[in-house]
Structures are given as C-alpha cells and as structure tokens.
Amino acid sequence: MSRTTTSAAEVRGVPPRVRRPSLLTLVIVLVVGGLLAHGWTQGAAVRPDSLATGVFRLGEFLSDAVPPDTDRLAPILKSLLVTVEMALLGTIIGVILSLPLAVLAARNTTPHRSLYALSRGVITVSRTIPDLVWGLIFVIAVGLGPEAGVLAIAVDVMGFCGRFFAESIEDIDPGRLEGLRALGAPRFGVLVGGVIPACTPSFVTTSMFALESSARSSVVLGLVGAGGIGIELATSMTLLRYDEAATIILAILAVVVVFERVSAAIRRRVLGGAEQR
C-alpha cells in the first residue's frame, strides 16, 4: 500500500512555485500604480492628440532648420572649444579629487572608520545631486561663465569616479596588500606598489566613461549660464533661429562622437594591455 504525501501548498490550493507577495511588494505596487494613475489624470502621460500636434510642430522645426545657417560659425566654434575645455578640465579635476577620496572610502585602505563614513557621505552627496543643480549652485557662487561649469563637472565626476574607484580598490586580492605590509611597506608604499598597479585599468576605463558623460553635461550646463555652447543653443532656440540652432546641434553631435570614439579606443588599448600582462 503506497503512501501519498501532500505538501502544505497543495493543501492550501496554491501551486508550489507561487509565493504570496510580501507587504513591501504590495506597497511598491500600490505606490507605482497610484503614481501612474495620478500622472495620467494630471496630463503627465503622452496623449495621442498632443503627440500628433508635436509631430506636426517637429516637422515645422525641421523645415526651418534645414539648411543649417553657418553665418555665425566662428563664434559657435569658439563656444564649442570652451565646452570641450570645460569637459576636459572638469574631468581631470574630478578624477584627481576622487583618488584620495576612493582610498578613504575603501574598507581595505581607509585608516579609520570615521574617515570611511565621511568619504562615503561626500561621494553620495556629489553623486545624488544632478550636475545641472551643481551648475546652478556654482553660478550663484562664482557667477556666470565656464568656471561654474568646470566646478559642476568636477564635483559630479568626483562622486562618480570616487564610488567606482573605491569598489575597484575593495576588489583587490587581500593577499597582495598583506604581502606588502608583511614586508614592512608603509601605507603610502602599499598604495603605490599594490593598489595603483592593480586598479589602473579600472581607473582608466572609469575615467573615460566620466569624460564621455562630461562632454554631454558641459552642453546642458551652458543652458543655466555655466558657459559653453549651451548658451548659444539656448539663445538660438529662444530667438527662433532654428537654422542656426541646427548648426550648433550638428557641432555638438560631432564633438560628442569624437569624445566617445577616443574614449573607446583608449579603453580597448588599456584593457588589451592588461589582458596581455
């Protein structure tokens, strides 16, 4: 005579693979559903009539923008050069600031817990506040112009690179650092002889990603008065000079593509060299 065992799930009539959702899951579903319903009723959703009107207006914009106007090409290129300089300088400053911050924010290299908590807090604040908000803050602090844009990019890059640099340092083989400490290497010697060589490929690739992001951010920061080509674009759009705006947009596109290609080439070279070693 055979016995049949019945699971608790079968007794309750619930398939074994189905689990009752937790209270947190239900709360998240209700909150998301409420936000979607509120957005739909308040006009945040894309309606078919507004979408059709938008397509028509976009067609008008394109008809006015073609062909692009190159009468002011010289000042546009000058502003574009300022934008490139903002991205480069802001990224370099941010990467330099993020290196000691990452050392303090990594558990295996920080000298004290309080410094670890403080550096992690600085990274979190600089990362969570959007670069556009940083731009507004520095415009108030130092005034209109590229200086505010450079500072905004530097703070944003510091938070971005600081986080990933710290994670890269924490992923180092503990035996590598312990071996140097066992040989009597000081803290600075451990950093130079163990941390930097092991993390250089990761540091370079992260910095290149930050540079790509800075190239795009430097354009947007100009819209709030932080210097660069963004001011020219905002002026052209406000004055309905769509043909001039088209020239600026094409120039921005070219610069961003160049940044991405150069960044990708450097990453491939660095990663290829690291794999060969």
PDB file of C-alpha atoms in Angstrom:
ATOM      1  CA  MET A   1       0.000   0.000   0.000  1.00  0.00           C
ATOM      2  CA  SER A   2       1.541   3.251  -1.125  1.00  0.00           C
ATOM      3  CA  ARG A   3       1.508   6.481   0.741  1.00  0.00           C
ATOM      4  CA  THR A   4       0.993   9.852  -0.862  1.00  0.00           C
ATOM      5  CA  THR A   5       2.456  12.922   0.766  1.00  0.00           C
ATOM      6  CA  THR A   6       0.649  16.180   0.317  1.00  0.00           C
ATOM      7  CA  SER A   7       2.591  19.418   0.593  1.00  0.00           C
ATOM      8  CA  ALA A   8       1.276  22.372   2.530  1.00  0.00           C
ATOM      9  CA  ALA A   9       0.995  24.357  -0.702  1.00  0.00           C
ATOM     10  CA  GLU A  10      -1.241  21.700  -2.259  1.00  0.00           C
ATOM     11  CA  VAL A  11      -3.425  21.617   0.838  1.00  0.00           C
ATOM     12  CA  ARG A  12      -3.948  25.374   0.590  1.00  0.00           C
ATOM     13  CA  GLY A  13      -4.648  25.085  -3.128  1.00  0.00           C
ATOM     14  CA  VAL A  14      -1.626  27.218  -4.052  1.00  0.00           C
ATOM     15  CA  PRO A  15       0.876  25.963  -6.651  1.00  0.00           C
ATOM     16  CA  PRO A  16       4.274  25.200  -5.065  1.00  0.00           C
ATOM     17  CA  ARG A  17       6.129  27.819  -7.159  1.00  0.00           C
ATOM     18  CA  VAL A  18       3.731  30.643  -6.348  1.00  0.00           C
ATOM     19  CA  ARG A  19       4.599  32.670  -3.299  1.00  0.00           C
ATOM     20  CA  ARG A  20       2.410  35.118  -1.517  1.00  0.00           C
ATOM     21  CA  PRO A  21       3.722  38.653  -2.173  1.00  0.00           C
ATOM     22  CA  SER A  22       5.248  40.385   0.789  1.00  0.00           C
ATOM     23  CA  LEU A  23       3.834  43.534   2.333  1.00  0.00           C
ATOM     24  CA  LEU A  24       6.691  45.567   0.841  1.00  0.00           C
ATOM     25  CA  THR A  25       5.894  44.262  -2.649  1.00  0.00           C
ATOM     26  CA  LEU A  26       2.243  45.198  -2.268  1.00  0.00           C
ATOM     27  CA  VAL A  27       3.162  48.679  -1.051  1.00  0.00           C
ATOM     28  CA  ILE A  28       5.516  49.210  -4.016  1.00  0.00           C
ATOM     29  CA  VAL A  29       2.864  48.039  -6.486  1.00  0.00           C
ATOM     30  CA  LEU A  30       0.254  50.333  -4.940  1.00  0.00           C
ATOM     31  CA  VAL A  31       2.605  53.341  -4.923  1.00  0.00           C
ATOM     32  CA  VAL A  32       3.688  52.815  -8.540  1.00  0.00           C
ATOM     33  CA  GLY A  33       0.099  52.260  -9.626  1.00  0.00           C
ATOM     34  CA  GLY A  34      -1.027  55.378  -7.799  1.00  0.00           C
ATOM     35  CA  LEU A  35       1.709  57.473  -9.412  1.00  0.00           C
ATOM     36  CA  LEU A  36       0.804  56.178 -12.867  1.00  0.00           C
ATOM     37  CA  ALA A  37      -2.887  56.911 -12.322  1.00  0.00           C
ATOM     38  CA  HIS A  38      -2.161  60.374 -10.949  1.00  0.00           C
ATOM     39  CA  GLY A  39       0.200  61.160 -13.820  1.00  0.00           C
ATOM     40  CA  TRP A  40      -2.350  60.034 -16.387  1.00  0.00           C
ATOM     41  CA  THR A  41      -5.119  62.179 -14.917  1.00  0.00           C
ATOM     42  CA  GLN A  42      -2.845  65.221 -14.452  1.00  0.00           C
ATOM     43  CA  GLY A  43      -1.563  65.243 -18.022  1.00  0.00           C
ATOM     44  CA  ALA A  44       1.868  63.729 -17.428  1.00  0.00           C
ATOM     45  CA  ALA A  45       1.119  60.881 -19.819  1.00  0.00           C
ATOM     46  CA  VAL A  46       1.597  61.207 -23.576  1.00  0.00           C
ATOM     47  CA  ARG A  47      -1.814  61.679 -25.178  1.00  0.00           C
ATOM     48  CA  PRO A  48      -2.433  60.839 -28.841  1.00  0.00           C
ATOM     49  CA  ASP A  49      -3.682  64.354 -29.689  1.00  0.00           C
ATOM     50  CA  SER A  50      -0.666  66.076 -28.131  1.00  0.00           C
ATOM     51  CA  LEU A  51       1.642  63.562 -29.797  1.00  0.00           C
ATOM     52  CA  ALA A  52       0.124  64.322 -33.209  1.00  0.00           C
ATOM     53  CA  THR A  53       0.484  68.059 -32.605  1.00  0.00           C
ATOM     54  CA  GLY A  54       4.067  67.546 -31.504  1.00  0.00           C
ATOM     55  CA  VAL A  55       4.928  65.639 -34.677  1.00  0.00           C
ATOM     56  CA  PHE A  56       3.492  68.478 -36.765  1.00  0.00           C
ATOM     57  CA  ARG A  57       5.494  71.099 -34.850  1.00  0.00           C
ATOM     58  CA  LEU A  58       8.620  68.982 -35.141  1.00  0.00           C
ATOM     59  CA  GLY A  59       8.134  68.966 -38.891  1.00  0.00           C
ATOM     60  CA  GLU A  60       7.912  72.768 -38.857  1.00  0.00           C
ATOM     61  CA  PHE A  61      11.111  72.959 -36.819  1.00  0.00           C
ATOM     62  CA  LEU A  62      12.965  70.690 -39.237  1.00  0.00           C
ATOM     63  CA  SER A  63      11.746  72.661 -42.249  1.00  0.00           C
ATOM     64  CA  ASP A  64      13.034  75.886 -40.655  1.00  0.00           C
ATOM     65  CA  ALA A  65      16.298  74.263 -39.549  1.00  0.00           C
ATOM     66  CA  VAL A  66      17.299  72.944 -42.988  1.00  0.00           C
ATOM     67  CA  PRO A  67      19.661  74.025 -44.370  1.00  0.00           C
ATOM     68  CA  PRO A  68      21.741  74.975 -41.299  1.00  0.00           C
ATOM     69  CA  ASP A  69      22.933  78.573 -41.091  1.00  0.00           C
ATOM     70  CA  THR A  70      26.727  78.964 -40.947  1.00  0.00           C
ATOM     71  CA  ASP A  71      26.881  82.769 -40.800  1.00  0.00           C
ATOM     72  CA  ARG A  72      27.903  82.672 -37.122  1.00  0.00           C
ATOM     73  CA  LEU A  73      30.150  79.636 -37.431  1.00  0.00           C
ATOM     74  CA  ALA A  74      33.189  81.378 -35.899  1.00  0.00           C
ATOM     75  CA  PRO A  75      31.556  82.311 -32.541  1.00  0.00           C
ATOM     76  CA  ILE A  76      29.848  78.913 -32.464  1.00  0.00           C
ATOM     77  CA  LEU A  77      33.182  77.108 -32.828  1.00  0.00           C
ATOM     78  CA  LYS A  78      34.689  79.360 -30.172  1.00  0.00           C
ATOM     79  CA  SER A  79      31.911  78.453 -27.730  1.00  0.00           C
ATOM     80  CA  LEU A  80      32.316  74.810 -28.699  1.00  0.00           C
ATOM     81  CA  LEU A  81      36.009  74.990 -27.825  1.00  0.00           C
ATOM     82  CA  VAL A  82      35.077  76.390 -24.414  1.00  0.00           C
ATOM     83  CA  THR A  83      32.693  73.456 -23.950  1.00  0.00           C
ATOM     84  CA  VAL A  84      35.435  70.948 -24.773  1.00  0.00           C
ATOM     85  CA  GLU A  85      37.808  72.671 -22.365  1.00  0.00           C
ATOM     86  CA  MET A  86      35.148  72.609 -19.647  1.00  0.00           C
ATOM     87  CA  ALA A  87      34.657  68.862 -20.096  1.00  0.00           C
ATOM     88  CA  LEU A  88      38.383  68.084 -20.102  1.00  0.00           C
ATOM     89  CA  LEU A  89      39.337  70.331 -17.194  1.00  0.00           C
ATOM     90  CA  GLY A  90      36.341  69.351 -15.074  1.00  0.00           C
ATOM     91  CA  THR A  91      37.020  65.649 -15.648  1.00  0.00           C
ATOM     92  CA  ILE A  92      40.715  65.958 -14.798  1.00  0.00           C
ATOM     93  CA  ILE A  93      39.995  67.867 -11.582  1.00  0.00           C
ATOM     94  CA  GLY A  94      37.245  65.424 -10.615  1.00  0.00           C
ATOM     95  CA  VAL A  95      39.440  62.363 -11.210  1.00  0.00           C
ATOM     96  CA  ILE A  96      42.301  63.850  -9.190  1.00  0.00           C
ATOM     97  CA  LEU A  97      39.963  64.629  -6.279  1.00  0.00           C
ATOM     98  CA  SER A  98      38.346  61.194  -6.444  1.00  0.00           C
ATOM     99  CA  LEU A  99      41.619  59.263  -5.987  1.00  0.00           C
ATOM    100  CA  PRO A 100      42.282  60.134  -2.309  1.00  0.00           C
ATOM    101  CA  LEU A 101      38.549  60.063  -1.674  1.00  0.00           C
ATOM    102  CA  ALA A 102      38.355  56.498  -3.019  1.00  0.00           C
ATOM    103  CA  VAL A 103      41.273  55.375  -0.846  1.00  0.00           C
ATOM    104  CA  LEU A 104      39.450  56.678   2.222  1.00  0.00           C
ATOM    105  CA  ALA A 105      36.148  55.160   1.054  1.00  0.00           C
ATOM    106  CA  ALA A 106      37.540  51.633   0.547  1.00  0.00           C
ATOM    107  CA  ARG A 107      37.351  49.303   3.544  1.00  0.00           C
ATOM    108  CA  ASN A 108      40.755  47.731   2.905  1.00  0.00           C
ATOM    109  CA  THR A 109      42.671  51.029   2.645  1.00  0.00           C
ATOM    110  CA  THR A 110      40.856  53.516   4.869  1.00  0.00           C
ATOM    111  CA  PRO A 111      42.825  54.406   8.010  1.00  0.00           C
ATOM    112  CA  HIS A 112      39.749  54.910  10.218  1.00  0.00           C
ATOM    113  CA  ARG A 113      36.021  54.200  10.224  1.00  0.00           C
ATOM    114  CA  SER A 114      35.135  57.854  10.673  1.00  0.00           C
ATOM    115  CA  LEU A 115      37.095  58.776   7.523  1.00  0.00           C
ATOM    116  CA  TYR A 116      35.383  55.920   5.711  1.00  0.00           C
ATOM    117  CA  ALA A 117      31.937  57.203   6.683  1.00  0.00           C
ATOM    118  CA  LEU A 118      32.838  60.810   5.863  1.00  0.00           C
ATOM    119  CA  SER A 119      34.265  59.988   2.432  1.00  0.00           C
ATOM    120  CA  ARG A 120      31.304  57.768   1.587  1.00  0.00           C
ATOM    121  CA  GLY A 121      28.996  60.617   2.541  1.00  0.00           C
ATOM    122  CA  VAL A 122      30.859  63.051   0.289  1.00  0.00           C
ATOM    123  CA  ILE A 123      30.648  60.584  -2.599  1.00  0.00           C
ATOM    124  CA  THR A 124      26.929  60.038  -2.039  1.00  0.00           C
ATOM    125  CA  VAL A 125      26.121  63.753  -1.922  1.00  0.00           C
ATOM    126  CA  SER A 126      28.165  64.613  -5.003  1.00  0.00           C
ATOM    127  CA  ARG A 127      26.628  61.714  -6.956  1.00  0.00           C
ATOM    128  CA  THR A 128      22.988  62.116  -5.990  1.00  0.00           C
ATOM    129  CA  ILE A 129      22.711  65.835  -6.752  1.00  0.00           C
ATOM    130  CA  PRO A 130      22.387  66.239 -10.558  1.00  0.00           C
ATOM    131  CA  ASP A 131      25.117  68.130 -12.372  1.00  0.00           C
ATOM    132  CA  LEU A 132      22.541  70.673 -13.541  1.00  0.00           C
ATOM    133  CA  VAL A 133      21.794  71.540  -9.911  1.00  0.00           C
ATOM    134  CA  TRP A 134      25.513  71.789  -9.199  1.00  0.00           C
ATOM    135  CA  GLY A 135      25.733  74.161 -12.142  1.00  0.00           C
ATOM    136  CA  LEU A 136      23.050  76.406 -10.663  1.00  0.00           C
ATOM    137  CA  ILE A 137      24.779  76.333  -7.271  1.00  0.00           C
ATOM    138  CA  PHE A 138      28.149  77.317  -8.714  1.00  0.00           C
ATOM    139  CA  VAL A 139      26.610  80.002 -10.937  1.00  0.00           C
ATOM    140  CA  ILE A 140      25.340  81.579  -7.719  1.00  0.00           C
ATOM    141  CA  ALA A 141      28.718  81.049  -6.033  1.00  0.00           C
ATOM    142  CA  VAL A 142      31.169  82.206  -8.725  1.00  0.00           C
ATOM    143  CA  GLY A 143      28.912  83.857 -11.294  1.00  0.00           C
ATOM    144  CA  LEU A 144      28.050  83.128 -14.907  1.00  0.00           C
ATOM    145  CA  GLY A 145      30.673  81.574 -17.130  1.00  0.00           C
ATOM    146  CA  PRO A 146      32.772  78.462 -17.736  1.00  0.00           C
ATOM    147  CA  GLU A 147      34.239  78.451 -14.221  1.00  0.00           C
ATOM    148  CA  ALA A 148      30.884  77.393 -12.791  1.00  0.00           C
ATOM    149  CA  GLY A 149      30.614  74.653 -15.407  1.00  0.00           C
ATOM    150  CA  VAL A 150      34.089  73.307 -14.651  1.00  0.00           C
ATOM    151  CA  LEU A 151      33.330  73.149 -10.920  1.00  0.00           C
ATOM    152  CA  ALA A 152      29.976  71.438 -11.505  1.00  0.00           C
ATOM    153  CA  ILE A 153      31.555  68.802 -13.753  1.00  0.00           C
ATOM    154  CA  ALA A 154      34.426  68.285 -11.299  1.00  0.00           C
ATOM    155  CA  VAL A 155      32.079  67.614  -8.378  1.00  0.00           C
ATOM    156  CA  ASP A 156      29.934  65.253 -10.449  1.00  0.00           C
ATOM    157  CA  VAL A 157      32.975  63.339 -11.731  1.00  0.00           C
ATOM    158  CA  MET A 158      34.435  63.194  -8.221  1.00  0.00           C
ATOM    159  CA  GLY A 159      31.349  61.375  -6.970  1.00  0.00           C
ATOM    160  CA  PHE A 160      31.070  59.093  -9.993  1.00  0.00           C
ATOM    161  CA  CYS A 161      34.730  58.066 -10.096  1.00  0.00           C
ATOM    162  CA  GLY A 162      35.073  58.031  -6.313  1.00  0.00           C
ATOM    163  CA  ARG A 163      32.433  55.344  -5.994  1.00  0.00           C
ATOM    164  CA  PHE A 164      33.781  53.052  -8.708  1.00  0.00           C
ATOM    165  CA  PHE A 165      37.407  53.648  -7.734  1.00  0.00           C
ATOM    166  CA  ALA A 166      36.586  52.621  -4.164  1.00  0.00           C
ATOM    167  CA  GLU A 167      34.812  49.470  -5.350  1.00  0.00           C
ATOM    168  CA  SER A 168      37.795  48.611  -7.538  1.00  0.00           C
ATOM    169  CA  ILE A 169      40.154  49.016  -4.578  1.00  0.00           C
ATOM    170  CA  GLU A 170      37.966  46.781  -2.410  1.00  0.00           C
ATOM    171  CA  ASP A 171      38.069  44.066  -5.098  1.00  0.00           C
ATOM    172  CA  ILE A 172      41.873  43.763  -4.881  1.00  0.00           C
ATOM    173  CA  ASP A 173      43.162  40.377  -3.731  1.00  0.00           C
ATOM    174  CA  PRO A 174      43.777  40.796   0.031  1.00  0.00           C
ATOM    175  CA  GLY A 175      46.936  38.714  -0.203  1.00  0.00           C
ATOM    176  CA  ARG A 176      48.511  41.290  -2.481  1.00  0.00           C
ATOM    177  CA  LEU A 177      48.234  44.046   0.112  1.00  0.00           C
ATOM    178  CA  GLU A 178      49.023  41.801   3.074  1.00  0.00           C
ATOM    179  CA  GLY A 179      52.214  40.670   1.376  1.00  0.00           C
ATOM    180  CA  LEU A 180      53.420  44.245   1.036  1.00  0.00           C
ATOM    181  CA  ARG A 181      52.520  45.004   4.648  1.00  0.00           C
ATOM    182  CA  ALA A 182      54.367  41.871   5.783  1.00  0.00           C
ATOM    183  CA  LEU A 183      57.486  43.158   4.030  1.00  0.00           C
ATOM    184  CA  GLY A 184      57.257  46.338   6.089  1.00  0.00           C
ATOM    185  CA  ALA A 185      55.898  48.627   3.377  1.00  0.00           C
ATOM    186  CA  PRO A 186      54.346  51.831   4.766  1.00  0.00           C
ATOM    187  CA  ARG A 187      50.785  52.841   3.928  1.00  0.00           C
ATOM    188  CA  PHE A 188      51.911  55.008   1.016  1.00  0.00           C
ATOM    189  CA  GLY A 189      54.105  52.190  -0.264  1.00  0.00           C
ATOM    190  CA  VAL A 190      51.144  49.801  -0.212  1.00  0.00           C
ATOM    191  CA  LEU A 191      49.121  52.282  -2.252  1.00  0.00           C
ATOM    192  CA  VAL A 192      51.868  52.861  -4.811  1.00  0.00           C
ATOM    193  CA  GLY A 193      53.078  49.275  -5.037  1.00  0.00           C
ATOM    194  CA  GLY A 194      49.817  47.396  -4.618  1.00  0.00           C
ATOM    195  CA  VAL A 195      46.682  49.451  -5.126  1.00  0.00           C
ATOM    196  CA  ILE A 196      47.576  51.643  -8.094  1.00  0.00           C
ATOM    197  CA  PRO A 197      49.090  48.895 -10.319  1.00  0.00           C
ATOM    198  CA  ALA A 198      46.147  46.581  -9.661  1.00  0.00           C
ATOM    199  CA  CYS A 199      43.480  49.221 -10.251  1.00  0.00           C
ATOM    200  CA  THR A 200      44.975  51.242 -13.104  1.00  0.00           C
ATOM    201  CA  PRO A 201      42.925  49.553 -15.896  1.00  0.00           C
ATOM    202  CA  SER A 202      39.701  50.060 -13.942  1.00  0.00           C
ATOM    203  CA  PHE A 203      40.643  53.641 -13.084  1.00  0.00           C
ATOM    204  CA  VAL A 204      41.342  54.498 -16.727  1.00  0.00           C
ATOM    205  CA  THR A 205      38.145  52.949 -18.097  1.00  0.00           C
ATOM    206  CA  THR A 206      36.024  54.639 -15.423  1.00  0.00           C
ATOM    207  CA  SER A 207      37.699  57.971 -16.160  1.00  0.00           C
ATOM    208  CA  MET A 208      36.940  57.574 -19.867  1.00  0.00           C
ATOM    209  CA  PHE A 209      33.269  56.923 -19.121  1.00  0.00           C
ATOM    210  CA  ALA A 210      33.288  60.041 -16.944  1.00  0.00           C
ATOM    211  CA  LEU A 211      34.818  62.043 -19.796  1.00  0.00           C
ATOM    212  CA  GLU A 212      32.046  60.938 -22.167  1.00  0.00           C
ATOM    213  CA  SER A 213      29.429  61.975 -19.630  1.00  0.00           C
ATOM    214  CA  SER A 214      31.185  65.299 -19.056  1.00  0.00           C
ATOM    215  CA  ALA A 215      31.117  66.071 -22.775  1.00  0.00           C
ATOM    216  CA  ARG A 216      27.329  65.837 -22.726  1.00  0.00           C
ATOM    217  CA  SER A 217      26.944  67.564 -19.364  1.00  0.00           C
ATOM    218  CA  SER A 218      29.021  70.546 -20.469  1.00  0.00           C
ATOM    219  CA  VAL A 219      26.425  71.279 -23.156  1.00  0.00           C
ATOM    220  CA  VAL A 220      23.491  71.132 -20.739  1.00  0.00           C
ATOM    221  CA  LEU A 221      25.300  73.240 -18.141  1.00  0.00           C
ATOM    222  CA  GLY A 222      25.501  76.077 -20.646  1.00  0.00           C
ATOM    223  CA  LEU A 223      21.704  76.276 -20.585  1.00  0.00           C
ATOM    224  CA  VAL A 224      21.851  77.520 -16.980  1.00  0.00           C
ATOM    225  CA  GLY A 225      24.589  80.051 -17.669  1.00  0.00           C
ATOM    226  CA  ALA A 226      27.594  77.881 -16.837  1.00  0.00           C
ATOM    227  CA  GLY A 227      29.398  78.719 -20.079  1.00  0.00           C
ATOM    228  CA  GLY A 228      29.973  76.896 -23.322  1.00  0.00           C
ATOM    229  CA  ILE A 229      27.918  76.113 -26.390  1.00  0.00           C
ATOM    230  CA  GLY A 230      24.733  75.634 -24.362  1.00  0.00           C
ATOM    231  CA  ILE A 231      24.287  79.399 -24.077  1.00  0.00           C
ATOM    232  CA  GLU A 232      24.489  79.759 -27.860  1.00  0.00           C
ATOM    233  CA  LEU A 233      21.946  76.972 -28.316  1.00  0.00           C
ATOM    234  CA  ALA A 234      19.516  78.460 -25.794  1.00  0.00           C
ATOM    235  CA  THR A 235      19.787  81.880 -27.438  1.00  0.00           C
ATOM    236  CA  SER A 236      19.166  80.496 -30.917  1.00  0.00           C
ATOM    237  CA  MET A 237      16.133  78.499 -29.799  1.00  0.00           C
ATOM    238  CA  THR A 238      14.686  81.450 -27.868  1.00  0.00           C
ATOM    239  CA  LEU A 239      15.044  83.783 -30.862  1.00  0.00           C
ATOM    240  CA  LEU A 240      13.557  81.108 -33.171  1.00  0.00           C
ATOM    241  CA  ARG A 241      16.762  80.887 -35.201  1.00  0.00           C
ATOM    242  CA  TYR A 242      16.263  77.222 -35.883  1.00  0.00           C
ATOM    243  CA  ASP A 243      18.710  77.112 -38.794  1.00  0.00           C
ATOM    244  CA  GLU A 244      21.442  78.440 -36.515  1.00  0.00           C
ATOM    245  CA  ALA A 245      20.368  76.004 -33.795  1.00  0.00           C
ATOM    246  CA  ALA A 246      20.758  73.170 -36.301  1.00  0.00           C
ATOM    247  CA  THR A 247      24.376  74.178 -36.886  1.00  0.00           C
ATOM    248  CA  ILE A 248      25.017  74.166 -33.146  1.00  0.00           C
ATOM    249  CA  ILE A 249      23.347  70.765 -32.701  1.00  0.00           C
ATOM    250  CA  LEU A 250      25.434  69.252 -35.503  1.00  0.00           C
ATOM    251  CA  ALA A 251      28.603  70.695 -33.960  1.00  0.00           C
ATOM    252  CA  ILE A 252      27.672  69.233 -30.570  1.00  0.00           C
ATOM    253  CA  LEU A 253      26.968  65.862 -32.169  1.00  0.00           C
ATOM    254  CA  ALA A 254      30.375  65.847 -33.851  1.00  0.00           C
ATOM    255  CA  VAL A 255      32.199  66.664 -30.610  1.00  0.00           C
ATOM    256  CA  VAL A 256      30.333  64.025 -28.581  1.00  0.00           C
ATOM    257  CA  VAL A 257      31.031  61.368 -31.225  1.00  0.00           C
ATOM    258  CA  VAL A 258      34.743  62.252 -31.207  1.00  0.00           C
ATOM    259  CA  PHE A 259      34.835  62.016 -27.413  1.00  0.00           C
ATOM    260  CA  GLU A 260      33.142  58.608 -27.499  1.00  0.00           C
ATOM    261  CA  ARG A 261      35.450  57.242 -30.210  1.00  0.00           C
ATOM    262  CA  VAL A 262      38.608  58.431 -28.455  1.00  0.00           C
ATOM    263  CA  SER A 263      37.353  57.107 -25.125  1.00  0.00           C
ATOM    264  CA  ALA A 264      36.513  53.715 -26.624  1.00  0.00           C
ATOM    265  CA  ALA A 265      39.937  53.483 -28.290  1.00  0.00           C
ATOM    266  CA  ILE A 266      41.732  54.262 -25.024  1.00  0.00           C
ATOM    267  CA  ARG A 267      39.634  51.706 -23.127  1.00  0.00           C
ATOM    268  CA  ARG A 268      40.386  48.994 -25.684  1.00  0.00           C
ATOM    269  CA  ARG A 269      44.097  49.761 -25.542  1.00  0.00           C
ATOM    270  CA  VAL A 270      44.229  49.756 -21.748  1.00  0.00           C
ATOM    271  CA  LEU A 271      42.141  46.604 -21.353  1.00  0.00           C
ATOM    272  CA  GLY A 272      44.112  44.864 -24.094  1.00  0.00           C
ATOM    273  CA  GLY A 273      47.384  45.695 -22.368  1.00  0.00           C
ATOM    274  CA  ALA A 274      46.028  44.494 -19.028  1.00  0.00           C
ATOM    275  CA  GLU A 275      44.967  41.148 -20.533  1.00  0.00           C
ATOM    276  CA  GLN A 276      48.409  40.631 -22.090  1.00  0.00           C
ATOM    277  CA  ARG A 277      50.070  41.161 -18.707  1.00  0.00           C
TER     278      ARG A 277
END
